[in-house]
Amino acid sequence: MSKTDTTESTPAPDETTGAAGAELSTAPREDREDTAVGGPTLGFTGWLRWFWRQLTSMRIALLLLLMLSLGAVPGSLVPQTSADEMKVQDFKAAHPTLTPIYEKLQFFDVYGSVWFSAIYLLLFVSLIGCIVPRTWQFVGQLRGRPPGAPRHLDRLPAYTTWRTAAGPEEAREAALALLKKRRFRAHRVGDAVAAEKGYLREVGNLSFHIALIVMLVAFAWGVLFKSEGGKLITEGDGFSNTLTQYDDFKSGSWFGTDDLEPFSFKLDSFEGTYEKSGPQRGTPRTFEAAVTYTRGGADKKTVIRVNEPLKIGDSKVYLIAHGYAPVVTVRDGRGKAVFHGAVPLLPIDNNITSTGAIKVMDGYRDKNGKKEQLGFSALFVPTFAGAGQGTMFSQFPALDFPVLALTGYHGDLRVDSGLPQNVYQLDTSKMTQFKIDTGTGVAQRMRPGETMTLPDGAGSITFEKEIKEWASFQISQQSGNGLALAGALAAIAGLTGSLFIQRRRVWVRAVRGEDGTTVVEMAGLGRSESAKLPEELADLAVALTAQAPPAAETPRADPEAVPETAVPETAVPDPTEAAPDTAVPEPAAPDTTHPADAPAEDPAPSGEADK
């Protein structure tokens, strides 16, 4: 049996294999008449066909994927209006030169920009235009049969041959049974058996591209139907998933308020622990929000942690921030409580130094009985370093030594002006700061349980001993996540199949030779060059020889070999006993004929040799 050929380069199908290797791939072939730019010779229809071929080619799809990836870079580096409008405003204030350029390029809304949408839609059309014809072509290949054997099997990259005493029909039947047993699609074509295997490669290739379309559809679906909002909740307070309950809310263009999941939850308590020593002092160790949520009339308790959201239908409730809400009581000059409650303050550093505002909008009257509004700028530190120990900044995130500093104002808070106002900032444009006799503004540090008395009988404010904690939640509803996950998994599976499965064809030809024995030829052809194809062909050849064993070959004459001359025993004198004048006879000249064709001649008698 001859050795399997492992040629390094696979011959072109049109040169060696013809139709046998022309359909190993469903990749579209470009015709010269479509790709040649001939100007007026193309015509309108020709230009449309050329443009469509270019748009649906694989290189354009890869280019569009690259452009889409590059287009997402500004969306990651530049603050997006859809994610955090406050950060966008801060960026614009800090970069007045770049802001006009970014606005023209739509960098503050990348995923909704015209250029990003154009790339997205072109990629979508390119993938569909590439996949649909390839899918139909592949279905046609599945319904057909492997093509017949090429005329010259010995020109294929993997090839072997041997002679066998078994008949041609017997060898072909054995090859057909063997290939079907190895899960090849096999059938007889003339004097050969044609087989094919590895269809999962093309299935994986098509699945990968279809999965990309599914992911694009899921992305579009998520953008159009998503909703996202934030809510800050103090311990003991609750939230109902209605539009008016959100602190901020954004949704897709096709999302309606009726699509909000019907549920509610209450923040029972919040627990946060921190590392107290070492290089990681102050690092959060535990962030847990214990909540009671209601859906469909049944109350359930659970704990929401960072990266462990509460899942309710298509909605997810994420824990994203935490802070403190000191409880304060404000009284007017007659001692009547006009405000009592927890005031959430926003952290400004990792040790939860917090700032905010306390606003008394209704119910307050000055000493003369005139209606007025009060406002207090607040600075809170959970762990104060102590008087004379530096600035008013917290030394640790936990409530080890809480201190509240307040500065009071009276006048008009401008909450009725019709303009939106930040609840954590105080507009003092129409307010007057409380003064004491020395003219210094009232700004007092208070410990829990202490009271600051306002001048001129304006009342007082008490820092109660209770300090509540608050948690900020993000409520997201995006129905395309499951579809995107399925598309991603299908893309990975399809890519794995297209990379590690080889589509290949095997032919076995058995014909009667001139000497009456059967000549068996076996060859293989793969879509791409691989060392596994010759190995598989060798394994098939070894298995087939069990049914069609190699025949013993008759030895042939070697024209350059010198045949041995037969010399009778009596004609060979003993050199030790020979007379001095007797010569040892020389053998006759060799005959070039094969020993099987002509008998060897006896050596000439000694007398004739001496002559």
XYZ file of C-alpha atoms in Angstrom:
611
model
C 0.000 0.000 0.000
C 1.338 3.449 -0.835
C 1.751 6.178 1.723
C -0.810 8.957 2.100
C 0.138 12.114 0.268
C 0.300 15.286 2.398
C 0.757 18.050 -0.132
C 1.104 21.467 1.475
C -1.216 23.386 -0.821
C -4.665 22.321 -1.949
C -5.086 22.512 -5.736
C -7.692 24.868 -7.037
C -11.034 23.175 -7.691
C -11.169 24.188 -11.325
C -7.701 22.800 -11.968
C -7.954 19.363 -10.368
C -11.303 18.538 -8.817
C -13.777 20.257 -11.098
C -17.324 20.045 -9.731
C -16.162 17.716 -6.948
C -14.628 20.572 -4.982
C -16.716 23.462 -6.234
C -19.422 23.233 -3.555
C -17.431 22.671 -0.376
C -18.384 26.224 0.658
C -21.468 28.373 0.300
C -19.404 31.562 0.149
C -20.608 33.738 -2.741
C -18.316 33.856 -5.761
C -17.710 37.136 -7.503
C -18.199 37.232 -11.248
C -15.789 39.239 -13.292
C -18.550 40.998 -15.134
C -19.933 42.247 -11.812
C -16.624 43.298 -10.255
C -15.098 44.987 -13.270
C -15.687 48.707 -13.238
C -16.586 49.489 -16.782
C -18.332 52.803 -16.391
C -21.136 53.173 -18.942
C -21.044 49.449 -19.847
C -22.560 48.512 -16.478
C -25.705 50.546 -16.727
C -28.032 51.412 -13.878
C -28.961 47.806 -13.151
C -25.324 46.766 -13.334
C -24.279 49.450 -10.864
C -27.045 48.389 -8.472
C -25.941 44.776 -8.747
C -22.305 45.765 -8.178
C -23.215 47.866 -5.142
C -25.304 45.020 -3.698
C -22.467 42.526 -4.214
C -20.062 44.855 -2.423
C -22.466 45.523 0.446
C -23.155 41.815 1.029
C -19.519 40.723 0.739
C -17.711 39.416 3.793
C -15.021 42.106 3.715
C -17.647 44.880 3.899
C -19.390 43.108 6.795
C -16.096 42.875 8.682
C -15.367 46.536 7.913
C -18.780 47.559 9.247
C -18.205 45.492 12.401
C -14.896 47.291 12.905
C -16.554 50.668 12.380
C -19.299 49.757 14.846
C -16.681 48.819 17.451
C -14.765 52.056 16.887
C -18.012 54.022 17.026
C -18.753 52.634 20.478
C -15.464 54.019 21.850
C -16.766 57.618 22.272
C -19.835 56.186 23.984
C -17.552 54.661 26.615
C -15.221 57.639 27.101
C -17.627 60.575 26.821
C -20.560 60.963 29.275
C -23.858 60.069 27.639
C -27.072 62.015 28.074
C -29.071 58.801 28.206
C -26.997 57.506 31.135
C -26.240 60.542 33.314
C -27.281 64.022 32.265
C -25.595 65.632 35.266
C -22.209 64.240 34.226
C -22.783 65.597 30.738
C -23.399 69.057 32.136
C -20.282 68.843 34.290
C -18.236 67.742 31.269
C -19.539 70.654 29.194
C -18.679 73.107 31.961
C -15.159 71.688 32.311
C -14.432 71.489 28.539
C -15.870 74.571 26.811
C -13.616 74.118 23.756
C -14.455 70.477 23.072
C -18.171 70.809 23.802
C -19.217 72.413 20.448
C -17.207 69.801 18.517
C -18.671 66.905 20.485
C -22.176 68.270 20.066
C -21.789 68.446 16.270
C -20.404 64.900 16.219
C -23.236 63.753 18.525
C -20.730 62.298 20.977
C -23.035 62.960 23.931
C -25.642 60.632 22.395
C -23.540 58.146 20.441
C -25.986 55.246 20.325
C -28.791 57.458 19.096
C -26.668 59.418 16.603
C -27.278 59.399 12.858
C -23.858 57.998 11.960
C -24.012 55.140 14.492
C -27.512 54.209 13.338
C -26.340 54.241 9.708
C -23.484 51.832 10.456
C -25.849 49.653 12.448
C -28.455 49.439 9.676
C -25.873 48.845 6.935
C -24.380 45.985 8.949
C -27.859 44.554 9.459
C -28.632 44.674 5.714
C -25.187 43.286 4.825
C -25.589 40.270 7.091
C -29.090 39.480 5.827
C -28.043 39.861 2.190
C -25.123 37.520 2.792
C -26.910 34.869 4.836
C -30.146 34.366 2.888
C -28.609 33.164 -0.421
C -25.972 31.099 1.384
C -28.662 29.403 3.449
C -30.693 28.424 0.378
C -27.546 27.206 -1.347
C -26.618 25.093 1.665
C -30.133 23.633 1.849
C -29.778 22.654 -1.794
C -26.485 20.919 -1.026
C -28.087 18.983 1.811
C -30.845 17.780 -0.487
C -28.331 16.694 -3.124
C -25.630 14.024 -3.107
C -21.831 14.258 -3.071
C -20.450 14.662 -6.625
C -18.705 11.865 -8.504
C -15.002 11.172 -8.323
C -12.572 13.301 -10.366
C -10.765 11.581 -13.211
C -7.318 11.875 -11.602
C -7.615 11.009 -7.931
C -3.826 10.943 -7.563
C -3.751 14.738 -7.942
C -5.749 15.355 -4.780
C -3.917 16.423 -1.602
C -4.572 13.087 0.199
C -4.283 9.908 -1.872
C -3.493 6.198 -1.523
C -3.807 3.098 -3.742
C -3.257 -0.667 -3.611
C -4.080 -3.866 -5.494
C -6.368 -6.498 -4.062
C -7.562 -9.952 -5.030
C -11.144 -8.949 -4.156
C -13.406 -8.044 -7.037
C -14.211 -4.391 -7.890
C -17.852 -4.787 -6.892
C -16.875 -6.344 -3.580
C -14.390 -3.537 -2.862
C -16.944 -0.831 -3.679
C -19.591 -2.426 -1.455
C -17.091 -2.692 1.409
C -16.091 0.964 0.959
C -19.744 2.087 0.897
C -20.527 0.203 4.113
C -17.387 1.501 5.826
C -18.054 5.151 4.952
C -21.687 4.975 6.074
C -20.548 3.382 9.330
C -18.216 6.366 9.849
C -21.234 8.708 9.418
C -20.363 9.868 5.889
C -23.094 10.645 3.387
C -22.099 8.099 0.762
C -23.441 6.671 -2.499
C -22.127 4.914 -5.596
C -21.359 6.904 -8.750
C -20.138 4.782 -11.649
C -17.013 2.844 -10.709
C -16.463 4.809 -7.467
C -18.024 5.586 -4.110
C -18.467 9.282 -3.241
C -18.827 10.382 0.397
C -18.977 13.666 2.296
C -18.805 14.691 5.938
C -18.494 17.831 8.062
C -21.715 19.690 7.261
C -21.723 21.098 10.777
C -18.929 23.438 9.701
C -21.209 25.294 7.330
C -24.071 25.037 9.837
C -21.787 26.680 12.419
C -20.762 29.369 9.947
C -24.363 30.229 9.096
C -25.376 29.991 12.772
C -22.679 32.483 13.716
C -23.933 35.041 11.199
C -27.572 34.459 12.116
C -26.626 34.887 15.782
C -25.081 38.256 14.938
C -28.408 39.325 13.445
C -30.211 38.078 16.548
C -27.870 40.142 18.735
C -28.430 43.229 16.586
C -32.200 42.729 16.822
C -31.919 42.253 20.590
C -29.876 45.439 20.882
C -32.423 47.421 18.884
C -35.293 45.868 20.820
C -33.650 46.762 24.109
C -33.030 50.358 23.060
C -36.568 50.894 21.790
C -38.424 49.206 24.652
C -36.146 49.780 27.637
C -36.838 51.895 30.705
C -34.445 52.997 33.404
C -34.940 55.142 36.454
C -33.433 55.934 39.826
C -34.924 56.283 43.274
C -33.380 57.262 46.605
C -35.199 55.614 49.516
C -34.671 56.236 53.209
C -35.083 53.450 55.759
C -38.773 52.943 56.421
C -39.893 54.485 53.107
C -41.153 52.644 50.052
C -41.411 52.815 46.274
C -44.161 51.967 43.807
C -43.197 51.350 40.186
C -45.104 54.255 38.680
C -43.692 57.159 36.694
C -44.364 59.762 39.398
C -42.337 57.824 41.989
C -39.021 58.070 40.132
C -36.403 60.700 40.904
C -35.256 60.437 37.273
C -36.598 58.307 34.451
C -35.562 57.542 30.860
C -37.136 55.162 28.368
C -36.970 54.042 24.763
C -39.033 55.682 22.055
C -41.449 52.714 21.867
C -41.833 52.261 25.608
C -45.088 53.322 27.227
C -45.827 53.978 30.879
C -48.358 51.139 30.771
C -45.449 48.761 30.155
C -44.034 49.292 33.668
C -44.040 46.170 35.815
C -46.688 46.433 38.594
C -44.741 46.021 41.858
C -43.646 47.953 44.935
C -41.076 47.527 47.683
C -40.092 49.039 51.024
C -36.595 49.569 52.419
C -36.713 47.924 55.835
C -33.076 48.517 56.779
C -29.632 49.038 55.342
C -26.432 47.537 56.690
C -22.962 48.676 55.715
C -19.690 47.546 57.287
C -16.161 48.767 56.578
C -12.578 47.633 57.069
C -11.346 49.278 60.288
C -7.596 48.834 59.999
C -4.782 48.128 57.589
C -4.066 49.593 54.158
C -7.700 49.027 53.107
C -9.174 50.935 56.022
C -12.579 52.316 55.112
C -13.170 49.827 52.272
C -16.787 48.590 52.217
C -17.198 44.981 53.298
C -20.974 44.626 53.471
C -23.624 46.532 51.532
C -27.054 44.973 52.066
C -30.518 46.434 51.685
C -33.264 44.413 53.362
C -36.527 45.021 51.485
C -40.101 43.793 51.425
C -41.536 43.704 47.910
C -45.071 43.129 46.720
C -46.276 41.754 43.431
C -49.744 40.403 42.872
C -50.779 41.001 46.496
C -48.149 38.735 48.142
C -45.426 40.250 50.358
C -41.952 38.745 50.200
C -38.756 39.672 52.001
C -35.341 39.613 50.380
C -31.924 41.242 50.504
C -30.486 43.288 47.648
C -26.693 43.415 47.403
C -24.252 44.966 44.978
C -24.327 42.928 41.740
C -27.190 40.854 43.187
C -30.314 42.682 42.005
C -33.913 41.924 42.809
C -35.571 40.391 39.728
C -39.273 40.983 39.252
C -40.511 39.898 35.837
C -38.497 41.775 33.206
C -37.430 44.371 35.777
C -34.294 44.387 37.905
C -33.714 46.509 41.010
C -30.014 47.297 41.541
C -28.403 48.725 44.677
C -26.069 51.475 43.439
C -25.386 53.946 46.302
C -25.694 54.555 50.026
C -25.582 57.487 52.434
C -26.929 58.998 55.636
C -30.121 60.910 56.391
C -29.955 62.840 59.719
C -33.334 63.323 61.374
C -34.014 66.997 62.200
C -36.882 68.949 63.737
C -37.531 72.620 62.902
C -39.719 74.792 65.190
C -40.931 78.322 64.735
C -40.689 81.116 67.331
C -43.749 79.810 69.187
C -42.235 76.325 69.507
C -44.488 74.717 66.934
C -42.837 71.945 64.918
C -43.067 72.937 61.263
C -40.745 70.223 59.901
C -39.688 66.800 61.141
C -38.056 64.073 59.144
C -34.953 62.440 57.791
C -32.979 64.547 55.293
C -30.881 62.524 52.807
C -27.466 64.065 52.184
C -25.226 63.225 49.225
C -21.682 61.877 49.814
C -18.770 63.833 48.339
C -15.907 61.467 49.232
C -15.216 57.835 50.117
C -15.602 58.531 53.847
C -19.178 59.735 53.161
C -18.667 63.386 53.988
C -22.098 64.564 52.841
C -23.767 67.781 51.809
C -27.361 68.757 51.203
C -30.152 71.141 52.019
C -33.027 71.291 54.497
C -36.029 73.168 53.110
C -39.049 74.274 55.141
C -41.539 75.345 52.495
C -44.874 75.461 54.338
C -46.195 76.157 57.840
C -43.489 78.500 59.099
C -44.250 82.056 60.336
C -41.820 84.558 61.702
C -42.205 86.287 65.067
C -44.606 88.764 63.483
C -46.820 85.973 62.115
C -45.717 86.509 58.505
C -45.411 83.445 56.293
C -41.842 82.771 55.310
C -39.638 79.936 54.159
C -36.532 78.556 55.826
C -33.511 76.867 54.305
C -30.407 75.311 55.820
C -27.171 74.323 54.071
C -26.005 71.118 55.711
C -22.621 69.403 55.966
C -22.543 66.031 57.699
C -19.574 63.863 58.703
C -20.135 60.368 60.169
C -16.732 60.412 61.906
C -15.509 63.867 62.936
C -11.810 64.325 63.734
C -12.611 66.838 66.494
C -12.320 70.588 66.935
C -8.927 71.901 65.910
C -8.132 68.699 64.003
C -8.346 70.169 60.505
C -11.228 70.795 58.138
C -14.734 69.440 58.450
C -14.199 66.126 56.638
C -15.039 62.625 57.752
C -12.242 60.300 58.855
C -14.190 57.024 58.471
C -17.438 55.980 56.704
C -19.141 54.485 59.778
C -21.154 56.460 62.361
C -18.381 56.629 64.964
C -18.553 60.380 65.780
C -21.330 62.060 63.724
C -21.440 65.856 63.480
C -23.865 68.080 61.555
C -22.956 71.668 60.561
C -25.809 73.981 59.535
C -26.086 77.492 58.070
C -29.603 79.026 58.171
C -31.448 81.298 55.732
C -34.934 82.812 55.592
C -36.914 84.288 52.706
C -38.112 82.767 49.403
C -36.804 79.314 48.379
C -38.097 79.922 44.817
C -39.700 76.481 44.733
C -42.844 78.044 43.251
C -41.073 79.820 40.385
C -41.877 77.051 37.893
C -38.212 76.282 37.254
C -36.770 72.854 38.098
C -34.668 72.863 41.260
C -32.203 70.428 42.740
C -33.549 69.138 46.048
C -29.994 68.817 47.402
C -29.023 72.428 46.671
C -30.255 75.653 48.197
C -31.116 78.661 46.034
C -30.241 81.660 48.236
C -30.793 84.359 45.610
C -34.014 85.490 47.367
C -33.006 84.588 50.900
C -31.195 86.274 53.779
C -28.740 84.549 56.035
C -29.456 84.584 59.743
C -27.090 86.939 61.593
C -26.081 87.238 65.188
C -25.090 90.415 66.962
C -21.513 90.357 65.693
C -22.712 90.116 62.104
C -21.338 86.635 61.614
C -23.592 84.154 59.859
C -25.082 81.412 61.961
C -23.111 78.215 61.286
C -23.061 75.759 64.117
C -21.714 72.251 64.574
C -24.095 69.951 66.363
C -23.884 66.502 67.843
C -26.974 64.222 67.901
C -29.490 65.580 70.433
C -28.265 69.186 70.265
C -30.319 72.223 69.186
C -29.343 75.397 67.352
C -31.431 78.457 68.300
C -32.121 80.927 65.518
C -31.668 84.684 66.302
C -34.476 87.197 66.873
C -36.946 84.538 68.004
C -36.998 82.890 64.575
C -37.187 79.447 66.102
C -34.774 76.529 66.358
C -33.548 73.372 64.658
C -32.714 70.149 66.519
C -30.390 67.377 65.365
C -32.214 64.317 66.658
C -30.329 61.331 68.027
C -31.722 59.084 65.308
C -29.700 58.930 62.091
C -31.231 56.938 59.296
C -29.478 55.500 56.269
C -30.637 55.677 52.700
C -30.019 53.558 49.623
C -30.249 54.524 45.992
C -31.753 51.998 43.589
C -31.799 51.729 39.817
C -34.869 50.078 38.367
C -34.250 48.771 34.837
C -36.626 47.040 32.481
C -35.129 45.653 29.278
C -36.888 42.790 27.566
C -34.193 42.038 24.982
C -31.615 40.652 27.416
C -32.678 37.008 27.037
C -32.621 37.286 23.250
C -29.154 38.880 23.352
C -27.839 36.110 25.618
C -29.226 33.421 23.314
C -27.624 35.134 20.330
C -24.263 35.373 22.086
C -24.288 31.684 23.035
C -25.322 30.695 19.516
C -22.552 32.850 18.062
C -19.934 31.163 20.257
C -21.236 27.692 19.361
C -21.363 28.512 15.659
C -17.884 30.019 15.643
C -16.523 26.961 17.442
C -18.068 24.659 14.854
C -16.802 26.685 11.889
C -13.256 26.741 13.296
C -12.826 23.163 14.489
C -14.959 21.113 12.074
C -13.624 20.447 8.577
C -15.910 19.720 5.678
C -14.302 17.033 3.499
C -15.040 14.554 0.717
C -13.685 11.065 0.142
C -13.781 8.971 -3.044
C -13.000 5.280 -3.419
C -12.557 3.897 -6.938
C -12.188 0.154 -7.629
C -11.495 -1.081 -11.180
C -10.036 -4.227 -12.768
C -6.350 -3.874 -13.643
C -4.524 -5.226 -16.695
C -3.125 -8.146 -14.717
C -6.582 -9.187 -13.538
C -6.298 -7.807 -9.971
C -8.485 -4.999 -8.616
C -6.876 -1.538 -8.313
C -8.317 0.422 -5.380
C -7.762 4.196 -5.267
C -8.784 6.341 -2.311
C -8.487 10.131 -2.175
C -9.746 12.954 0.031
C -10.358 16.680 -0.394
C -11.071 19.244 2.333
C -12.295 22.805 2.215
C -9.047 23.929 3.830
C -5.660 22.315 4.243
C -5.451 20.210 7.406
C -3.200 17.444 8.685
C -6.261 15.576 9.942
C -7.520 14.763 6.434
C -4.521 12.545 5.492
C -4.721 10.910 8.907
C -8.414 10.178 8.480
C -7.844 8.855 4.957
C -5.080 6.561 6.200
C -7.383 5.273 8.939
C -10.130 4.574 6.380
C -7.659 2.839 4.094
C -6.446 0.583 6.907
C -10.056 -0.294 7.794
C -10.916 -1.027 4.144
C -7.966 -3.396 3.696
C -9.672 -5.746 6.144
C -12.331 -6.347 3.450
C -10.086 -5.838 0.426
C -6.579 -6.941 1.537
C -3.578 -6.091 -0.643
C -2.645 -8.883 -3.071
C 0.839 -10.455 -3.036
C 2.813 -8.915 -5.886
C 4.889 -11.146 -8.310
C 8.592 -10.177 -8.169
C 9.808 -8.498 -11.304
C 13.293 -8.747 -12.957
C 15.878 -6.130 -12.248
C 17.796 -5.488 -15.488
C 20.897 -4.388 -13.627
C 21.091 -7.410 -11.308
C 23.793 -10.076 -12.020
C 22.307 -13.573 -11.735
C 24.261 -16.197 -9.918
C 25.687 -18.969 -12.162
C 25.056 -22.557 -11.154
C 28.275 -24.533 -10.898
C 28.223 -28.291 -10.410
C 30.114 -29.466 -7.360
C 32.387 -31.730 -9.383
C 33.446 -28.898 -11.686
C 34.921 -26.808 -8.912
C 38.488 -28.005 -8.157
C 39.989 -27.721 -4.739
C 42.607 -24.939 -4.867
C 44.790 -26.844 -2.382
C 44.894 -29.946 -4.544
C 45.029 -28.385 -7.999
C 48.145 -28.918 -10.139
C 50.343 -25.875 -10.577
C 49.538 -25.728 -14.284
C 45.797 -26.094 -13.811
C 43.842 -22.808 -13.723
C 40.638 -22.287 -11.840
C 37.814 -22.082 -14.353
C 36.158 -18.689 -14.741
C 32.369 -18.344 -14.737
C 30.632 -17.550 -17.967
C 29.543 -13.981 -18.704
C 26.173 -13.134 -17.105
C 23.051 -13.328 -19.182
C 20.780 -10.300 -19.076
C 17.664 -12.375 -19.333
C 15.586 -13.000 -16.210
C 16.316 -16.361 -14.501
C 12.723 -17.282 -14.883
C 12.900 -16.787 -18.699
C 16.213 -18.616 -19.512
C 18.110 -21.322 -17.577
C 21.640 -20.612 -16.386
C 24.447 -22.038 -18.571
C 27.063 -24.422 -17.201
C 30.613 -23.154 -17.112
C 32.861 -24.220 -19.978
C 35.199 -27.216 -19.475
C 38.601 -26.422 -18.094
C 40.271 -27.276 -21.370
C 38.166 -24.809 -23.272
C 38.747 -22.212 -20.623
C 42.510 -22.572 -21.001
C 42.148 -22.077 -24.716
